[in-house]
Amino acid sequence: MPHDVSLIATIAVGFALAFLFGFIAHRLRLPPLVGYLVGGVAMGRFTPGFVANNELTGQLAEIGVMLLMFGVGLHVSTGDLMAVRRIAIPGAIVQILIATTIGTLMAAFWGWSLGAGMVLGLSLSVASTVVLLKALEERNGVSTPNGRIAVGWLIVEDLVMVLTLVLLPAFAEVLGGNSNTPAGAASGLGLLASLGLTLLKVISFVALVLYFGPRVMPWMLRQVARTGSRELFTLGVLAVALGIAFASARLFGVSFALGAFFAGVVLSESDLSHKAAANSLPLQDAFAVLFFVSVGMLFDPSILVTQPLMVAAVLLLILLGKSLAALAIVLLLGYPLSTALTVSAALAQIGEFSFILGGLGVAYGLLPAEGLSLILAGALLSISLNPLVFAGTDLLVGWVQKVSWLKIHLEDGRAARFSRLQEDLEAARVALEAKAGAHKSYSPDELVARFALFAGLTPEQRETLALHFRPRNAQPGERLIRVGDKADAVYFISTGEAEVVVNGHKIKLGPGDFFGEMALLSGLPRSADVIALDFCKLLTLSQRDFRELLRRYPGMRDPIAAVAKEREESNRQFKERPHGGVTQPA
Ligand code: CMP
């Protein structure tokens, strides 16, 4: 080949195999994720045929993790987290402690060192938020209270893992790892000093991001949004996500994942976060697939034959150990069995953080390579079995509903605590919506409510009307209407100012005003030029929809016609004395 095309080959074969096996998995009613992992195994060095470049796939996977964590950050609602904190924080921490202890004991039984056992235990203790979100999406459970509890729980786990990743280098030597560890480790410095330094870096990074982020990022995105270019907006979102992640890794030595996560958190507070999420989603999906492919590539299937008992033990810990621990914790905290079962099912798998932690453990000489293979086997099997686990919990919940004493003790008797949490979640949702309103969100419903003209309409009428509006952005100087043109739409100004120019006279229009109605009413050409004075957000109504509006709500015609008549009248006067100047709106 003329030049090195290993990156192209890796991406092309990766996508093709992931697609092929993902499709087959879907046909077999398994999550497509399982197919991506198998696709990775197929292009790994442990299976015959094409072998992809490990190094490159690793980097592509890292981009995938960054974008995934950015997505998780974007979806984090601080209100939600606060609402579920009483169950998620103690639950996740205690469950991690229990699972890590079991894992360490298990490894000690195999004759592994304490460090190896702890890394293995920690890796197995954390479930994958990505897998959970996908599972909840398939079941329509993302916004249910139980779903939100499970997501909150896993986010706490993620945060604990991020902290673990940051601290691991500092502890590696003490736990019996390499003395010549990769850069940034404890060598030379005392453990305490290096620990303190690490924590200081993380804290200053988080403080910096949380202080400046919400002040700068949403403002910046809004500026970009005003350009009206979707491409620039997507680029802006990606630049923020990957830029913060990369810069934080370089400057503060925190992980890419943590940086990207906080970039998402910062943007999640912005009223444009939905747009940001929607625009970054396709790229996130594509790279997430490569992430799963790269995990599959590292997997050596022979471990299933050479160490079946160890694989079985790991799988049991993931499926039963963690789940039972979580079940007990949730029940002890006084929540209903159905909540406990949802959280348990959510936890019965491992994913991205387990691989990252395992990989780091191997790099620091803490975890034997076999440990990483075990983690990968556990992930592959538990992710594949996860839909079955969820189906099993559904059956169990149904059964509990039928057995009256169980229902009384484990469901009804605990309803009060659950409904309090539900109220908190509802309050968080309402608060978020109110905030979106205060931010001048651009949902058509809210905009319709802002125009005095529509004040007389019932909420239902406004809602149907809102469906017909098309949002449009304009830049300073942009000509929105040209005199003499044929009329096509009427414009409502939501934010910004526009200028009507007629016979040398200039009339300023602002938020709440409308223009472009005269030609539509009279059937004549446009009577004036209209130019945006600054960045404007407009709502437009097509000629057809405008006619429909007047037909359906005859009460609208008079006020609009009155404005048009008044404008016509002043234009006639302008014609008589065309000297120019800025006039207040007619
Ligand atoms: P139309 O004629 O469809 O296109 C140009 C628009 O400019 C016109 O509708 C009005 O909405 C607006 N316009 C024209 N003259 C005036 C005026 N004197 N004051 C305010 N707006 C005007």
Coordinates of C-alpha atoms and ligand atoms in Angstrom, one line a residue:
M1 CA 0.0 0.0 0.0
P2 CA 1.2 3.5 -0.8
H3 CA 1.2 4.7 2.8
D4 CA 0.3 3.5 6.3
V5 CA -3.5 2.9 6.4
S6 CA -3.6 1.0 9.7
L7 CA -6.0 3.6 11.2
I8 CA -8.4 3.4 8.3
A9 CA -8.2 -0.4 8.4
T10 CA -8.8 -0.5 12.1
I11 CA -11.8 1.8 11.9
A12 CA -13.3 0.2 8.8
V13 CA -12.9 -3.4 9.9
G14 CA -14.0 -2.4 13.5
F15 CA -17.2 -0.8 12.3
A16 CA -17.9 -3.6 9.8
L17 CA -17.4 -6.4 12.3
A18 CA -19.3 -4.6 15.0
F19 CA -22.1 -4.0 12.7
L20 CA -22.2 -7.6 11.5
F21 CA -22.1 -9.1 15.0
G22 CA -24.3 -6.4 16.5
F23 CA -27.0 -7.2 13.9
I24 CA -26.7 -10.9 14.6
A25 CA -26.9 -10.2 18.3
H26 CA -30.0 -8.2 17.8
R27 CA -31.6 -11.0 15.8
L28 CA -30.8 -13.3 18.7
R29 CA -32.5 -10.9 21.0
L30 CA -29.3 -10.0 22.8
P31 CA -28.1 -6.4 23.3
P32 CA -26.1 -5.3 20.2
L33 CA -23.3 -4.5 22.7
V34 CA -22.6 -8.2 22.9
G35 CA -22.1 -8.2 19.2
Y36 CA -19.6 -5.4 19.3
L37 CA -17.6 -7.3 21.9
V38 CA -17.6 -10.4 19.8
G39 CA -16.7 -8.3 16.8
G40 CA -13.7 -7.2 18.8
V41 CA -12.7 -10.7 19.7
A42 CA -12.8 -11.6 16.0
M43 CA -10.3 -8.9 15.1
G44 CA -8.1 -9.5 18.1
R45 CA -4.8 -11.3 18.2
F46 CA -6.3 -14.3 19.9
T47 CA -8.4 -15.3 17.0
P48 CA -7.3 -16.1 13.4
G49 CA -7.8 -13.7 10.6
F50 CA -7.4 -9.9 10.5
V51 CA -5.6 -8.5 13.6
A52 CA -6.2 -4.8 14.2
N53 CA -3.6 -2.5 15.7
N54 CA -4.0 -2.6 19.4
E55 CA -2.4 0.7 20.0
L56 CA -4.7 2.6 17.7
T57 CA -7.9 0.8 18.8
G58 CA -6.9 1.7 22.4
Q59 CA -6.8 5.4 21.5
L60 CA -10.1 5.2 19.6
A61 CA -11.6 3.5 22.6
E62 CA -10.3 6.2 24.8
I63 CA -12.2 8.8 22.7
G64 CA -15.2 6.6 23.0
V65 CA -14.9 6.6 26.8
M66 CA -14.4 10.4 26.8
L67 CA -17.6 10.9 24.7
L68 CA -19.5 8.4 26.8
M69 CA -18.5 10.1 30.0
F70 CA -19.4 13.5 28.5
G71 CA -22.8 12.1 27.7
V72 CA -23.1 10.8 31.3
G73 CA -22.2 14.2 32.6
L74 CA -24.7 15.9 30.3
H75 CA -27.4 13.7 31.6
V76 CA -26.5 14.1 35.3
S77 CA -29.1 16.2 36.9
T78 CA -27.8 17.6 40.2
G79 CA -31.4 17.8 41.3
D80 CA -31.9 14.1 40.6
L81 CA -28.7 13.3 42.4
M82 CA -29.7 15.3 45.4
A83 CA -33.1 13.6 45.5
V84 CA -31.6 10.1 45.5
R85 CA -28.5 10.8 47.6
R86 CA -29.8 9.1 50.7
I87 CA -30.0 5.8 48.9
A88 CA -27.4 6.2 46.2
I89 CA -24.4 7.4 48.2
P90 CA -24.4 5.0 51.2
G91 CA -25.7 2.2 48.9
A92 CA -23.0 2.6 46.3
I93 CA -20.1 3.0 48.8
V94 CA -21.1 0.1 51.0
Q95 CA -21.8 -2.1 48.0
I96 CA -18.3 -1.3 46.5
L97 CA -16.7 -2.1 49.9
I98 CA -18.6 -5.5 50.1
A99 CA -17.8 -6.5 46.5
T100 CA -14.2 -5.4 46.8
T101 CA -13.8 -7.4 50.0
I102 CA -15.2 -10.5 48.4
G103 CA -13.0 -10.0 45.4
T104 CA -9.9 -9.6 47.5
L105 CA -10.7 -12.7 49.5
M106 CA -11.3 -14.7 46.4
A107 CA -8.0 -13.6 44.9
A108 CA -6.2 -14.4 48.2
F109 CA -7.7 -17.9 47.9
W110 CA -6.0 -18.1 44.5
G111 CA -2.8 -17.0 46.0
W112 CA -2.7 -13.5 44.5
S113 CA -1.2 -10.5 46.3
L114 CA -3.3 -8.0 48.3
G115 CA -2.8 -5.4 45.6
A116 CA -3.9 -7.8 42.8
G117 CA -7.0 -8.8 44.9
M118 CA -8.0 -5.2 45.6
V119 CA -7.7 -4.1 41.9
L120 CA -9.7 -7.2 40.8
G121 CA -12.3 -6.6 43.6
L122 CA -12.7 -2.9 42.7
S123 CA -12.9 -3.7 39.0
L124 CA -15.7 -6.2 39.6
S125 CA -17.5 -3.9 42.1
V126 CA -18.4 -1.2 39.6
A127 CA -21.2 -1.6 37.1
S128 CA -21.3 0.1 33.7
T129 CA -23.4 3.2 33.4
V130 CA -23.4 2.9 29.7
V131 CA -24.8 -0.7 29.8
L132 CA -27.4 0.4 32.3
L133 CA -28.5 3.4 30.3
K134 CA -28.9 1.2 27.2
A135 CA -30.8 -1.4 29.2
L136 CA -33.1 1.3 30.7
E137 CA -33.7 2.9 27.3
E138 CA -34.8 -0.5 25.9
R139 CA -37.2 -0.9 28.8
N140 CA -38.4 2.8 28.7
G141 CA -37.2 3.1 32.3
V142 CA -34.7 6.0 32.2
S143 CA -37.2 8.5 33.8
T144 CA -39.0 6.1 36.2
P145 CA -38.1 6.6 39.9
N146 CA -36.4 3.2 40.1
G147 CA -34.5 4.0 36.9
R148 CA -33.3 7.3 38.3
I149 CA -32.2 5.7 41.6
A150 CA -30.2 3.1 39.6
V151 CA -28.6 5.7 37.5
G152 CA -27.8 7.9 40.5
W153 CA -26.3 4.9 42.3
L154 CA -24.1 4.1 39.3
I155 CA -23.0 7.7 38.9
V156 CA -21.8 7.6 42.6
E157 CA -19.9 4.4 41.7
D158 CA -18.4 6.1 38.7
L159 CA -17.2 9.0 40.8
V160 CA -15.7 6.6 43.4
M161 CA -13.9 4.8 40.5
V162 CA -12.6 8.1 39.1
L163 CA -11.1 8.8 42.5
T164 CA -9.7 5.3 42.6
L165 CA -8.1 5.8 39.1
V166 CA -6.5 9.0 40.3
L167 CA -5.3 7.5 43.5
L168 CA -4.1 4.2 42.2
P169 CA -0.7 5.5 41.0
A170 CA 0.0 6.9 44.4
F171 CA -0.7 3.7 46.1
A172 CA 0.7 1.3 43.5
E173 CA 4.1 0.9 45.2
V174 CA 2.7 0.4 48.7
L175 CA 0.5 -2.3 47.4
G176 CA 3.4 -4.2 45.8
G177 CA 3.3 -2.8 42.3
N178 CA 6.2 -1.7 40.0
S179 CA 8.8 0.5 41.5
N180 CA 9.5 2.0 38.0
T181 CA 5.8 2.8 37.5
P182 CA 4.6 5.0 34.7
A183 CA 4.9 8.7 34.9
G184 CA 3.3 10.6 37.8
A185 CA 3.7 7.8 40.3
A186 CA 4.9 7.9 43.8
S187 CA 8.5 7.3 43.1
G188 CA 10.8 9.8 44.9
L189 CA 8.0 11.6 46.7
G190 CA 6.6 10.1 49.9
L191 CA 3.2 8.5 49.6
L192 CA 1.5 11.1 51.6
A193 CA 3.0 14.0 49.6
S194 CA 2.1 12.4 46.4
L195 CA -1.4 11.6 47.6
G196 CA -1.9 15.1 48.8
L197 CA -0.6 16.5 45.5
T198 CA -2.9 14.2 43.5
L199 CA -5.9 15.3 45.6
L200 CA -4.9 18.9 45.4
K201 CA -4.8 18.6 41.6
V202 CA -8.2 17.0 41.4
I203 CA -9.8 19.4 43.8
S204 CA -8.4 22.5 42.0
F205 CA -9.5 21.1 38.6
V206 CA -13.0 20.4 39.8
A207 CA -13.2 23.8 41.5
L208 CA -11.9 25.6 38.4
V209 CA -14.3 23.7 36.1
L210 CA -17.3 24.2 38.4
Y211 CA -16.6 27.9 38.9
F212 CA -15.7 29.0 35.4
G213 CA -17.5 26.3 33.4
P214 CA -21.1 27.5 34.0
R215 CA -20.0 31.1 33.5
V216 CA -18.2 30.6 30.2
M217 CA -19.4 27.5 28.5
P218 CA -23.1 28.0 28.1
W219 CA -22.5 31.6 27.1
M220 CA -20.0 30.4 24.5
L221 CA -22.4 27.8 23.2
R222 CA -25.2 30.4 23.0
Q223 CA -23.0 32.6 20.8
V224 CA -22.3 29.6 18.6
A225 CA -26.0 28.7 18.5
R226 CA -26.8 32.2 17.3
T227 CA -24.8 31.7 14.2
G228 CA -27.5 29.3 13.2
S229 CA -24.9 26.9 11.9
R230 CA -25.6 23.3 13.1
E231 CA -22.1 22.3 12.1
L232 CA -20.4 25.0 14.1
F233 CA -22.6 24.1 17.1
T234 CA -21.7 20.4 17.0
L235 CA -18.0 21.4 16.6
G236 CA -18.3 23.7 19.6
V237 CA -19.8 20.9 21.7
L238 CA -17.0 18.5 20.7
A239 CA -14.4 21.1 21.2
V240 CA -15.6 21.7 24.7
A241 CA -15.9 18.0 25.5
L242 CA -12.6 16.8 24.2
G243 CA -10.8 20.0 24.9
I244 CA -11.6 20.0 28.6
A245 CA -10.8 16.3 28.8
F246 CA -7.5 16.7 27.1
A247 CA -6.4 19.9 28.8
S248 CA -7.4 18.5 32.2
A249 CA -5.3 15.4 31.6
R250 CA -2.4 17.5 30.5
L251 CA -2.5 20.3 33.1
F252 CA -3.9 18.5 36.2
G253 CA -3.0 14.9 35.6
V254 CA -6.6 13.8 36.0
S255 CA -8.1 11.2 33.7
F256 CA -9.6 12.0 30.3
A257 CA -12.8 10.4 31.6
L258 CA -13.1 12.7 34.6
G259 CA -12.4 15.8 32.5
A260 CA -15.0 14.8 29.9
F261 CA -17.5 14.0 32.6
F262 CA -17.1 17.5 34.1
A263 CA -17.4 19.1 30.7
G264 CA -20.7 17.4 30.4
V265 CA -21.8 18.4 33.9
V266 CA -20.9 22.0 33.1
L267 CA -23.0 22.0 29.9
S268 CA -25.9 20.1 31.5
E269 CA -26.9 23.2 33.3
S270 CA -27.2 25.1 30.1
D271 CA -30.5 25.5 28.3
L272 CA -28.8 24.2 25.2
S273 CA -27.7 21.0 26.8
H274 CA -30.4 19.0 24.9
K275 CA -29.2 20.3 21.6
A276 CA -25.6 19.6 22.7
A277 CA -26.5 16.0 23.7
A278 CA -28.4 15.5 20.4
N279 CA -25.6 16.8 18.3
S280 CA -22.8 14.8 20.0
L281 CA -24.8 11.6 20.1
P282 CA -23.9 10.1 16.7
L283 CA -20.2 10.6 17.3
Q284 CA -20.6 9.2 20.8
D285 CA -22.4 6.2 19.4
A286 CA -19.8 5.5 16.8
F287 CA -16.8 5.8 19.2
A288 CA -18.6 3.9 22.0
V289 CA -18.9 1.0 19.5
L290 CA -15.1 1.1 19.0
F291 CA -14.7 1.1 22.7
F292 CA -16.5 -2.2 23.0
V293 CA -14.7 -3.5 20.0
S294 CA -11.3 -2.7 21.6
V295 CA -12.4 -4.4 24.8
G296 CA -13.3 -7.5 22.8
M297 CA -9.9 -7.4 21.1
L298 CA -8.0 -7.7 24.4
F299 CA -10.0 -10.8 25.4
D300 CA -8.3 -14.1 25.2
P301 CA -11.1 -16.7 24.8
S302 CA -8.8 -19.5 25.8
I303 CA -9.3 -18.5 29.5
L304 CA -12.8 -19.9 29.3
V305 CA -11.2 -23.3 28.7
T306 CA -8.0 -23.0 30.8
Q307 CA -9.6 -21.4 33.9
P308 CA -13.3 -22.2 33.8
L309 CA -13.5 -22.2 37.6
M310 CA -12.0 -18.7 38.0
V311 CA -14.3 -17.3 35.3
A312 CA -17.2 -18.9 37.0
A313 CA -16.2 -17.4 40.4
V314 CA -15.8 -13.9 38.8
L315 CA -19.2 -14.3 37.1
L316 CA -20.9 -15.4 40.3
L317 CA -19.4 -12.4 42.2
I318 CA -20.8 -10.0 39.5
L319 CA -24.2 -11.6 39.1
L320 CA -24.9 -12.7 42.7
G321 CA -22.4 -11.2 45.1
K322 CA -23.0 -7.6 44.1
S323 CA -26.7 -7.9 43.5
L324 CA -27.4 -9.6 46.8
A325 CA -25.3 -7.0 48.6
A326 CA -27.3 -4.2 46.8
L327 CA -30.6 -5.9 47.5
A328 CA -29.8 -6.1 51.2
I329 CA -28.6 -2.5 51.4
V330 CA -31.7 -1.1 49.7
L331 CA -34.0 -3.2 51.8
L332 CA -32.1 -2.2 55.0
L333 CA -32.5 1.5 54.0
G334 CA -36.3 0.8 54.0
Y335 CA -37.1 1.0 50.3
P336 CA -39.5 -1.4 48.5
L337 CA -38.4 -4.7 47.1
S338 CA -39.1 -3.6 43.5
T339 CA -36.6 -0.8 43.9
A340 CA -34.1 -3.2 45.4
L341 CA -34.5 -5.6 42.5
T342 CA -34.1 -2.9 39.9
V343 CA -30.9 -1.7 41.5
S344 CA -29.7 -5.3 41.8
A345 CA -30.3 -6.0 38.1
A346 CA -28.6 -2.7 37.2
L347 CA -25.5 -3.8 39.1
A348 CA -25.3 -7.3 37.8
Q349 CA -22.8 -6.4 35.1
I350 CA -19.4 -4.7 34.7
G351 CA -18.1 -2.4 32.0
E352 CA -15.9 0.5 31.1
F353 CA -14.4 1.4 34.4
S354 CA -13.6 -2.2 35.2
F355 CA -11.5 -2.4 32.0
I356 CA -9.8 0.9 32.6
L357 CA -9.0 0.0 36.2
G358 CA -7.9 -3.5 35.2
G359 CA -5.7 -2.1 32.5
L360 CA -4.1 0.4 34.9
G361 CA -3.6 -2.4 37.4
V362 CA -1.7 -4.4 34.9
A363 CA 0.4 -1.3 33.8
Y364 CA 1.4 -0.8 37.4
G365 CA 2.3 -4.4 37.9
L366 CA -0.4 -4.9 40.5
L367 CA -2.7 -7.2 38.5
P368 CA -1.5 -10.3 36.6
A369 CA -2.4 -10.3 32.9
E370 CA -4.7 -13.2 33.7
G371 CA -6.7 -10.8 35.9
L372 CA -7.5 -8.6 33.0
S373 CA -8.7 -11.5 31.0
L374 CA -10.9 -12.6 33.9
I375 CA -12.4 -9.1 34.1
L376 CA -13.0 -9.1 30.3
A377 CA -14.6 -12.6 30.5
G378 CA -16.8 -11.4 33.4
A379 CA -17.8 -8.3 31.4
L380 CA -18.6 -10.2 28.2
L381 CA -20.7 -12.8 30.0
S382 CA -22.4 -10.5 32.5
I383 CA -23.4 -7.9 29.8
S384 CA -24.7 -10.7 27.6
L385 CA -26.8 -12.1 30.5
N386 CA -28.0 -8.7 31.7
P387 CA -31.3 -8.8 29.7
L388 CA -32.1 -12.2 31.3
V389 CA -31.4 -10.7 34.7
F390 CA -33.8 -7.9 34.1
A391 CA -36.4 -10.3 32.8
G392 CA -35.9 -12.4 35.9
T393 CA -36.4 -9.5 38.2
D394 CA -39.6 -8.6 36.4
L395 CA -40.9 -12.1 37.1
L396 CA -39.9 -11.8 40.7
V397 CA -41.6 -8.5 41.2
G398 CA -44.7 -10.0 39.6
W399 CA -44.5 -12.9 41.9
V400 CA -44.1 -10.7 45.0
Q401 CA -47.2 -8.8 44.0
K402 CA -49.2 -12.0 44.2
V403 CA -47.9 -13.3 47.5
S404 CA -49.8 -11.2 49.9
W405 CA -47.6 -11.3 53.0
L406 CA -44.5 -10.5 50.9
K407 CA -46.3 -7.7 49.3
I408 CA -47.5 -6.2 52.6
H409 CA -44.0 -6.4 54.1
L410 CA -41.7 -5.6 51.2
E411 CA -43.8 -3.3 49.1
D412 CA -46.8 -1.7 50.7
G413 CA -45.2 -1.2 54.2
R414 CA -42.3 0.7 52.5
A415 CA -44.4 2.8 50.2
A416 CA -44.2 5.9 52.3
R417 CA -40.4 6.2 52.0
F418 CA -40.6 5.5 48.3
S419 CA -43.3 8.1 47.7
R420 CA -41.2 10.7 49.6
L421 CA -38.3 10.0 47.3
Q422 CA -40.7 10.2 44.3
E423 CA -41.8 13.6 45.5
D424 CA -38.2 14.8 45.7
L425 CA -37.6 13.5 42.2
E426 CA -40.7 15.3 41.0
A427 CA -39.5 18.5 42.7
A428 CA -36.2 18.2 41.0
R429 CA -37.9 17.9 37.6
V430 CA -40.1 20.9 38.3
A431 CA -37.1 22.9 39.4
L432 CA -35.2 22.0 36.3
E433 CA -38.1 23.0 34.1
A434 CA -38.6 26.3 36.0
K435 CA -34.9 27.0 35.5
A436 CA -35.2 26.3 31.8
G437 CA -38.0 28.8 31.6
A438 CA -36.0 31.4 33.4
H439 CA -33.2 30.8 30.9
K440 CA -35.5 32.0 28.1
S441 CA -35.7 28.5 26.7
Y442 CA -36.8 28.5 23.1
S443 CA -39.5 25.9 23.2
P444 CA -42.3 27.2 21.0
D445 CA -44.9 26.8 23.8
E446 CA -43.0 29.1 26.1
L447 CA -42.5 31.6 23.3
V448 CA -46.2 31.6 22.4
A449 CA -46.9 32.4 26.0
R450 CA -44.6 35.4 25.7
F451 CA -46.5 37.1 22.9
A452 CA -49.3 39.3 24.2
L453 CA -51.1 38.6 21.0
F454 CA -51.7 35.0 21.9
A455 CA -52.7 35.8 25.5
G456 CA -56.4 35.2 24.8
L457 CA -55.8 31.6 23.6
T458 CA -56.4 28.6 25.8
P459 CA -53.3 26.5 26.8
E460 CA -54.5 23.8 24.4
Q461 CA -54.9 26.3 21.5
R462 CA -51.4 27.6 22.2
E463 CA -50.0 24.2 22.2
T464 CA -51.4 23.4 18.8
L465 CA -50.4 26.8 17.5
A466 CA -46.8 26.2 18.8
L467 CA -46.6 23.1 16.6
H468 CA -46.8 25.3 13.5
F469 CA -44.0 27.7 14.5
R470 CA -40.6 27.2 13.0
P471 CA -37.7 28.7 14.9
R472 CA -35.2 30.7 13.0
N473 CA -32.0 32.5 14.0
A474 CA -30.7 35.7 12.4
Q475 CA -27.4 37.4 12.4
P476 CA -26.7 41.1 12.7
G477 CA -27.3 42.7 9.3
E478 CA -29.2 39.8 7.9
R479 CA -32.0 40.8 5.6
L480 CA -35.1 39.0 6.6
I481 CA -37.6 40.6 4.2
R482 CA -36.9 42.5 1.0
V483 CA -39.3 45.1 -0.2
G484 CA -41.3 44.1 -3.2
D485 CA -40.8 40.3 -2.7
K486 CA -43.6 37.9 -2.6
A487 CA -44.8 37.1 0.9
D488 CA -44.1 33.7 2.3
A489 CA -44.2 33.9 6.1
V490 CA -44.9 36.1 9.1
Y491 CA -42.2 36.6 11.8
F492 CA -42.4 36.8 15.6
I493 CA -39.4 38.2 17.4
S494 CA -38.4 36.3 20.5
T495 CA -35.1 37.9 21.3
G496 CA -33.1 40.6 19.6
E497 CA -34.0 43.6 17.5
A498 CA -34.9 44.1 13.9
E499 CA -35.3 47.3 11.8
V500 CA -38.0 48.0 9.3
V501 CA -36.8 50.3 6.5
V502 CA -39.5 52.0 4.5
N503 CA -39.1 55.1 2.4
G504 CA -35.9 56.0 4.2
H505 CA -37.6 55.8 7.6
K506 CA -36.3 53.2 10.1
I507 CA -38.6 51.6 12.7
K508 CA -37.1 49.4 15.4
L509 CA -39.0 46.2 16.4
G510 CA -38.1 44.2 19.5
P511 CA -39.0 41.0 21.4
G512 CA -42.8 40.4 21.4
D513 CA -43.2 42.3 18.1
F514 CA -44.2 40.7 14.8
F515 CA -43.6 41.7 11.2
G516 CA -44.4 40.4 7.7
E517 CA -48.1 40.4 8.3
M518 CA -49.1 43.2 5.9
A519 CA -48.3 41.4 2.6
L520 CA -49.9 38.2 3.9
L521 CA -53.1 40.1 4.7
S522 CA -53.3 42.3 1.6
G523 CA -51.9 39.8 -0.9
L524 CA -49.6 42.7 -2.1
P525 CA -45.7 42.4 -2.3
R526 CA -43.7 43.2 0.8
S527 CA -44.0 46.8 1.9
A528 CA -40.6 47.3 3.5
D529 CA -37.1 45.9 4.1
V530 CA -36.6 44.2 7.4
I531 CA -33.1 43.7 8.7
A532 CA -31.9 42.0 11.9
L533 CA -30.0 44.4 14.1
D534 CA -28.3 41.8 16.3
F535 CA -28.5 38.1 16.9
C536 CA -32.2 37.4 16.8
K537 CA -34.3 34.4 17.6
L538 CA -37.5 34.4 15.6
L539 CA -40.5 32.2 15.2
T540 CA -41.9 32.0 11.7
L541 CA -45.3 31.0 10.6
S542 CA -45.8 30.0 7.0
Q543 CA -48.4 31.7 4.8
R544 CA -50.5 28.6 5.0
D545 CA -50.3 28.3 8.7
F546 CA -50.9 32.0 9.2
R547 CA -54.1 31.7 7.1
E548 CA -55.1 28.6 9.1
L549 CA -54.4 30.6 12.4
L550 CA -56.8 33.4 11.3
R551 CA -59.4 31.0 10.2
R552 CA -59.3 28.9 13.3
Y553 CA -59.1 31.7 15.8
P554 CA -61.1 34.6 14.2
G555 CA -60.4 36.7 17.3
M556 CA -56.8 36.9 16.2
R557 CA -57.6 38.7 12.9
D558 CA -58.7 42.0 14.4
P559 CA -55.6 42.9 16.5
I560 CA -53.2 41.8 13.7
A561 CA -55.2 43.7 11.1
A562 CA -55.3 46.7 13.3
V563 CA -51.5 46.7 13.6
A564 CA -51.1 46.3 9.9
K565 CA -53.5 49.2 9.2
E566 CA -51.7 51.5 11.6
R567 CA -48.4 50.6 9.9
E568 CA -49.9 51.2 6.5
E569 CA -51.2 54.6 7.7
S570 CA -47.8 55.7 8.9
N571 CA -46.1 54.4 5.7
R572 CA -48.5 56.6 3.7
Q573 CA -47.3 59.6 5.8
F574 CA -43.7 58.6 5.3
K575 CA -44.3 58.7 1.6
E576 CA -45.6 62.2 1.8
R577 CA -42.5 63.4 3.8
P578 CA -39.7 61.0 3.0
H579 CA -37.0 62.6 5.1
G580 CA -35.8 59.5 7.0
G581 CA -35.0 59.0 10.7
V582 CA -35.6 56.4 13.4
T583 CA -39.2 56.1 14.5
Q584 CA -40.7 54.1 17.3
P585 CA -42.9 51.2 16.2
A586 CA -46.4 52.2 15.0
Ligands
CMP1 P1 -44.8 43.1 5.0 O1 -45.3 44.2 4.1 O2 -45.3 41.7 4.7 O3 -43.2 43.1 5.0 C1 -42.5 44.1 5.5 C2 -43.0 44.3 7.0 O4 -42.5 45.4 7.7 C3 -44.5 44.6 7.0 O5 -45.2 43.5 6.5 C4 -44.7 45.0 8.4 O6 -44.8 43.9 9.2 C5 -43.4 45.7 8.7 N1 -43.7 47.1 8.6 C6 -43.9 47.9 7.4 N2 -44.1 49.1 7.8 C7 -44.0 49.3 9.1 C8 -44.1 50.4 10.0 N3 -44.4 51.6 9.6 N4 -43.9 50.1 11.3 C9 -43.6 48.9 11.7 N5 -43.5 47.8 10.9 C10 -43.7 48.0 9.6

